[in-house]
Amino acid sequence: MSEETLQFRNPEQAEQLADRLEALMVEVDGPVNLMHVCGSHEQAIAKFGLRSMLPDGLSLRMGPGCPVCVTNMPEVDEAVAVANQGAIVATYGDMFRVPGTKQSLADARADGADVEIVYSASEAVELAEENPDEEVVFFATGFETTAAPTAAILVDDPPENFWVLSAHKYVPPAMEVVAEMPDTDIDGFLAAGHAATITGYGLFEPFVEEYEIPVVVGGFEPIDVMLGIERLLEYISEDVAGLENAYPRCVTREGNRAALETMWSVFEKTSGEWRGIAEIPGANLALREEYADYDARERFDVEPETGGPDPLTEQCVCGDIMAGKADPDECDLFGEECTPGNPVGACMVSSEGTCKIWHEYGGHP
Ligand code: SF4
């Protein structure tokens, strides 16, 4: 482990920050609801037991920050439909077992479809190059951090037997929807540091101005998270809707301009349903007209499955969890009918899913 990592895992500093949070909560003099928007934050919080260090009255919930979890069931159905039409579907491993209406990609593979797990968009291109007589479709999921690399391969003339099925999502509009939900009542957002390396923290300036809710961009070591919470509480105690970059070793105000330019040259924002949350204007990333030749939706029949999912799936409250309205242990299926070995909802599949993380760390972490 590097010196720098150890520095951000210093238990004494964590204790000092916990004391500082306690003092700030006295100043605030009332309950505070914070939301982070990233599965990696939830992993750090659970792994290092950070919730146990928070003062009474301070709630820290996970929002719509797991890209696998917010991928809508019809989008999984589209990938399954493409696989069942004979194309090779390349997918990130986290998506492999996410349930669709009738099948997951894992089910499709068990029934004979060719589904390959890749670790990057460029690996999906390699798959197309290695299989020139096959049609290869990359099921492109994730937020800005993976949308930018998907865009980079499309501007680089991929082979003609390569297509993209975009289920990429764009986080800021989802934060707006959550901020507007009457029953969530969020006092501050801890924004994801890795997405901000691409977008820059300046992206949140209009949000802070419009919604008058403080936003702090945070990293993923325990001290990063505690510092982010400290800054949010400071803003709340001062009644200031501020914006701060608490992850300056990786994030700048402008972000990665070249990656952003490439991303917006390939994708445009469209309205789309985030699983279990809402139809969110501008929160899906679709391929622009100029890239229609690479668009799997133009090449394949991706009509959605008819009929609803099985009754057990309808009991899944993953959407409420990602909107900050429920915790995993409030779901009747948590740890019983729904486990990582037998997931009912997407939140139990992904390593960034709150249910999977809570299950791994033994309940309410
Ligand atoms: Fe959905 Fe399973 Fe989580 Fe319940 S425990 S909300 S069924 S993923």
XYZ file of C-alpha atoms and ligand atoms in Angstrom:
373
model
C 0.000 0.000 0.000
C 1.439 3.389 -0.944
C 2.424 6.092 1.551
C -0.301 8.296 0.138
C -2.989 5.655 0.637
C -1.852 5.054 4.217
C -2.029 8.791 4.827
C -5.715 8.741 3.882
C -6.400 5.776 6.182
C -4.956 7.303 9.328
C -7.147 6.162 12.271
C -6.134 9.098 14.497
C -7.170 11.605 11.862
C -10.422 9.725 11.371
C -11.117 9.984 15.123
C -10.359 13.714 15.060
C -12.718 14.171 12.148
C -15.418 12.189 13.954
C -15.058 14.590 16.913
C -15.300 17.522 14.531
C -18.490 16.105 13.009
C -19.954 15.735 16.489
C -19.208 19.390 17.220
C -20.657 20.520 13.907
C -23.867 18.591 14.548
C -24.256 20.508 17.813
C -23.969 23.726 15.810
C -26.497 22.505 13.236
C -28.874 21.495 16.031
C -31.107 19.166 14.027
C -31.074 16.075 11.864
C -29.024 16.131 8.664
C -29.494 13.928 5.604
C -26.502 13.566 3.338
C -26.405 11.586 0.120
C -23.407 10.234 -1.715
C -23.759 9.330 -5.359
C -21.277 6.554 -5.872
C -20.959 2.829 -5.225
C -17.261 3.296 -4.489
C -18.192 5.666 -1.655
C -20.591 3.073 -0.264
C -17.845 0.445 -0.438
C -15.455 2.665 1.520
C -18.140 3.564 4.084
C -19.034 -0.097 4.637
C -15.502 -1.476 4.526
C -14.119 1.004 7.050
C -17.243 1.155 9.219
C -17.562 4.897 8.740
C -21.286 5.050 9.567
C -20.461 3.866 13.078
C -18.286 6.982 13.456
C -21.037 9.416 12.507
C -22.787 11.392 15.242
C -26.430 10.841 16.109
C -28.785 12.651 13.779
C -26.457 12.476 10.786
C -27.733 10.130 8.092
C -25.584 9.192 5.112
C -27.460 7.477 2.292
C -26.486 6.170 -1.082
C -28.141 7.791 -4.069
C -28.295 6.769 -7.720
C -24.570 6.100 -7.922
C -24.405 2.496 -9.076
C -24.479 2.447 -12.877
C -25.368 -1.218 -13.051
C -28.275 -0.732 -10.650
C -29.809 2.153 -12.593
C -29.569 0.370 -15.953
C -33.179 -0.187 -16.808
C -34.671 -3.629 -17.257
C -35.663 -2.966 -20.910
C -32.033 -2.042 -21.608
C -30.950 -5.457 -20.307
C -33.739 -6.950 -22.434
C -32.281 -5.218 -25.493
C -28.844 -6.742 -24.832
C -30.432 -10.162 -24.326
C -32.408 -9.745 -27.578
C -29.222 -8.917 -29.482
C -27.440 -11.938 -27.978
C -30.360 -14.190 -28.899
C -30.152 -12.940 -32.504
C -26.687 -14.470 -32.841
C -24.370 -11.534 -32.216
C -21.529 -11.746 -29.729
C -22.468 -9.430 -26.857
C -19.531 -7.976 -24.944
C -20.464 -6.748 -21.475
C -18.843 -5.538 -18.307
C -18.852 -8.369 -15.752
C -21.131 -6.512 -13.331
C -23.944 -6.482 -15.919
C -23.725 -10.200 -16.693
C -26.171 -11.388 -14.046
C -28.452 -8.360 -13.829
C -32.016 -9.592 -14.342
C -33.963 -8.555 -17.411
C -37.687 -9.086 -17.746
C -37.292 -12.726 -18.739
C -33.543 -13.354 -18.873
C -30.214 -11.933 -17.804
C -27.235 -12.096 -20.154
C -26.007 -15.022 -18.028
C -29.296 -16.827 -18.724
C -28.939 -16.092 -22.440
C -25.433 -17.557 -22.420
C -26.653 -20.647 -20.566
C -29.190 -21.049 -23.403
C -26.436 -20.950 -26.024
C -25.945 -17.237 -26.808
C -22.411 -15.901 -27.095
C -21.881 -13.389 -24.279
C -18.340 -12.341 -23.419
C -17.168 -10.397 -20.386
C -14.781 -7.542 -21.118
C -12.986 -5.084 -18.868
C -12.939 -2.153 -21.277
C -14.473 -0.824 -24.460
C -11.204 -1.422 -26.277
C -11.358 -5.122 -25.326
C -14.748 -5.279 -27.024
C -13.160 -3.825 -30.161
C -10.396 -6.449 -29.968
C -13.116 -9.103 -29.802
C -14.562 -7.732 -33.059
C -11.126 -7.714 -34.679
C -10.495 -11.316 -33.608
C -13.897 -12.411 -34.967
C -14.222 -10.647 -38.343
C -17.015 -12.959 -39.496
C -19.140 -12.324 -36.403
C -21.166 -9.317 -35.333
C -19.942 -7.942 -32.014
C -22.086 -5.632 -29.881
C -20.655 -3.805 -26.892
C -23.305 -3.340 -24.192
C -22.003 0.039 -23.061
C -23.018 0.849 -19.499
C -21.833 3.239 -16.822
C -21.513 6.931 -16.144
C -19.150 9.521 -17.600
C -16.080 7.502 -16.545
C -16.962 4.714 -18.974
C -18.885 6.789 -21.533
C -15.730 8.740 -22.370
C -13.721 5.583 -23.273
C -16.668 4.242 -25.308
C -16.677 7.503 -27.240
C -12.909 7.308 -27.738
C -13.137 3.969 -29.536
C -15.954 5.183 -31.791
C -13.983 8.200 -33.024
C -11.099 5.841 -33.785
C -12.816 3.960 -36.651
C -13.633 0.607 -35.075
C -14.175 -2.403 -37.384
C -17.378 -2.679 -39.419
C -18.589 -5.709 -37.443
C -18.682 -3.661 -34.226
C -21.725 -1.927 -32.715
C -22.518 -0.173 -29.468
C -25.712 -0.650 -27.478
C -25.561 2.446 -25.315
C -27.052 2.341 -21.838
C -24.657 5.035 -20.626
C -26.024 7.429 -18.029
C -25.248 11.008 -17.060
C -25.385 11.725 -13.313
C -26.187 15.470 -12.843
C -29.840 15.298 -14.023
C -30.418 12.352 -11.665
C -29.169 14.462 -8.749
C -31.680 17.124 -9.741
C -34.520 14.602 -9.740
C -33.523 13.296 -6.309
C -33.192 16.858 -4.990
C -36.732 17.578 -6.173
C -38.279 14.472 -4.600
C -40.478 15.719 -1.755
C -39.795 12.748 0.506
C -35.981 12.562 0.315
C -35.080 15.887 1.927
C -31.350 15.876 1.163
C -29.259 18.563 2.894
C -26.005 17.941 1.028
C -24.450 15.788 -1.683
C -21.080 14.049 -1.604
C -20.287 13.784 -5.314
C -18.138 11.071 -6.864
C -14.496 11.991 -7.309
C -13.762 9.635 -10.189
C -16.623 10.924 -12.393
C -15.472 14.451 -11.578
C -11.986 13.678 -12.914
C -13.721 13.636 -16.311
C -16.431 16.266 -15.849
C -14.631 18.631 -13.469
C -16.222 19.857 -10.273
C -17.381 23.050 -12.014
C -20.159 20.903 -13.480
C -21.988 21.179 -10.155
C -22.020 24.983 -10.032
C -25.452 25.370 -11.723
C -26.902 22.620 -9.497
C -25.722 24.303 -6.300
C -27.032 27.641 -7.496
C -30.443 26.348 -8.530
C -31.160 23.924 -5.685
C -29.243 25.745 -2.945
C -27.872 22.449 -1.656
C -24.145 22.151 -0.927
C -22.054 19.720 -2.957
C -18.596 18.443 -2.044
C -16.599 16.251 -4.422
C -14.930 13.504 -2.437
C -12.378 10.748 -2.900
C -12.607 7.160 -1.786
C -10.283 6.612 1.146
C -11.818 6.883 4.628
C -10.253 10.264 5.341
C -11.474 11.550 1.960
C -15.027 10.573 2.858
C -14.828 12.014 6.380
C -13.352 15.265 5.046
C -16.134 15.503 2.491
C -18.745 15.055 5.223
C -16.983 17.635 7.375
C -17.079 20.217 4.598
C -20.756 19.510 3.938
C -21.604 19.936 7.619
C -19.648 23.174 7.722
C -21.694 24.504 4.829
C -24.923 23.320 6.453
C -24.021 24.824 9.824
C -23.277 28.145 8.104
C -26.448 27.831 5.990
C -24.375 28.224 2.846
C -24.963 26.321 -0.385
C -21.326 25.943 -1.316
C -19.348 23.802 -3.720
C -15.958 22.366 -2.827
C -13.450 20.006 -4.305
C -12.258 17.813 -1.429
C -10.394 15.541 -3.839
C -7.873 17.987 -5.327
C -5.209 15.341 -5.885
C -7.337 13.999 -8.793
C -10.069 16.518 -9.646
C -9.879 19.960 -11.232
C -12.587 22.496 -11.940
C -12.463 21.887 -15.705
C -11.968 18.108 -15.689
C -10.542 16.282 -18.654
C -11.478 18.589 -21.518
C -10.231 16.315 -24.276
C -12.235 13.367 -22.922
C -15.318 15.559 -22.530
C -15.055 16.895 -26.068
C -14.794 13.363 -27.413
C -17.693 12.200 -25.260
C -20.029 14.979 -26.408
C -18.976 14.548 -30.035
C -20.284 10.968 -29.910
C -23.148 11.109 -27.397
C -26.115 13.349 -26.843
C -28.343 13.568 -23.802
C -31.767 11.956 -24.036
C -34.560 11.238 -21.645
C -34.493 7.769 -20.113
C -35.867 5.656 -17.330
C -33.456 4.905 -14.476
C -34.443 1.555 -13.028
C -36.963 1.991 -10.261
C -36.310 5.738 -9.892
C -37.934 7.831 -12.611
C -37.892 8.898 -16.223
C -35.106 11.479 -16.129
C -34.757 14.084 -18.892
C -31.206 14.355 -20.187
C -29.815 11.532 -18.070
C -29.249 8.893 -20.779
C -26.498 9.094 -23.369
C -27.511 8.075 -26.896
C -25.265 7.867 -29.939
C -25.484 10.920 -32.170
C -26.842 10.579 -35.689
C -23.289 10.698 -37.096
C -22.575 7.396 -35.329
C -25.782 5.625 -36.400
C -23.701 3.083 -38.365
C -22.360 1.841 -35.038
C -25.673 1.942 -33.228
C -26.872 -1.568 -32.315
C -30.433 -0.236 -32.072
C -30.292 0.553 -35.816
C -28.859 -2.840 -36.758
C -30.780 -5.272 -34.517
C -34.359 -5.854 -33.495
C -34.380 -4.637 -29.909
C -38.096 -4.466 -29.256
C -38.597 -4.735 -25.494
C -39.959 -7.882 -23.857
C -43.681 -7.904 -23.302
C -45.205 -8.805 -19.952
C -43.861 -7.889 -16.577
C -41.072 -9.412 -14.522
C -41.774 -12.206 -12.062
C -43.675 -11.269 -8.876
C -40.558 -11.532 -6.692
C -38.811 -8.884 -8.801
C -41.766 -6.580 -8.292
C -41.060 -6.612 -4.539
C -37.545 -5.225 -5.136
C -37.172 -1.708 -3.717
C -33.839 -1.006 -5.382
C -35.257 2.218 -6.854
C -36.237 3.512 -3.416
C -32.783 2.650 -2.095
C -31.084 4.566 -4.892
C -33.396 7.523 -4.322
C -32.333 7.574 -0.661
C -35.802 6.605 0.561
C -34.986 3.145 1.934
C -32.125 1.035 3.221
C -31.472 -2.507 1.968
C -32.508 -4.093 5.267
C -35.954 -2.536 4.810
C -36.496 -4.847 1.827
C -38.328 -8.027 2.827
C -36.177 -10.061 0.445
C -32.781 -8.831 1.704
C -30.589 -11.781 2.694
C -33.491 -14.187 2.307
C -34.870 -14.647 -1.191
C -32.313 -12.116 -2.478
C -28.607 -12.822 -1.954
C -25.479 -12.268 -4.086
C -25.703 -15.926 -5.120
C -29.341 -15.563 -6.103
C -29.992 -11.871 -6.769
C -33.523 -10.647 -7.335
C -32.626 -7.014 -8.061
C -29.698 -5.231 -9.645
C -28.581 -3.720 -6.317
C -27.620 -7.234 -5.179
C -25.599 -7.987 -8.317
C -23.093 -5.224 -8.724
C -20.084 -4.719 -6.493
C -21.283 -1.092 -6.416
C -24.827 -2.038 -5.432
C -25.887 -1.051 -1.930
C -27.615 -4.367 -1.213
C -24.581 -6.395 -2.258
C -22.255 -4.171 -0.221
C -24.481 -4.324 2.870
C -24.825 -8.091 2.495
C -21.060 -8.452 2.229
C -20.481 -6.428 5.394
C -23.193 -8.176 7.398
C -26.175 -5.852 7.336
C -26.364 -2.173 8.291
C -22.685 -1.139 7.887
Fe -33.897 -5.507 -4.599
Fe -32.653 -7.598 -3.489
Fe -32.038 -5.173 -2.719
Fe -34.399 -6.192 -2.080
S -32.408 -6.916 -1.374
S -33.990 -4.118 -2.847
S -34.828 -7.424 -3.908
S -31.730 -6.023 -4.766
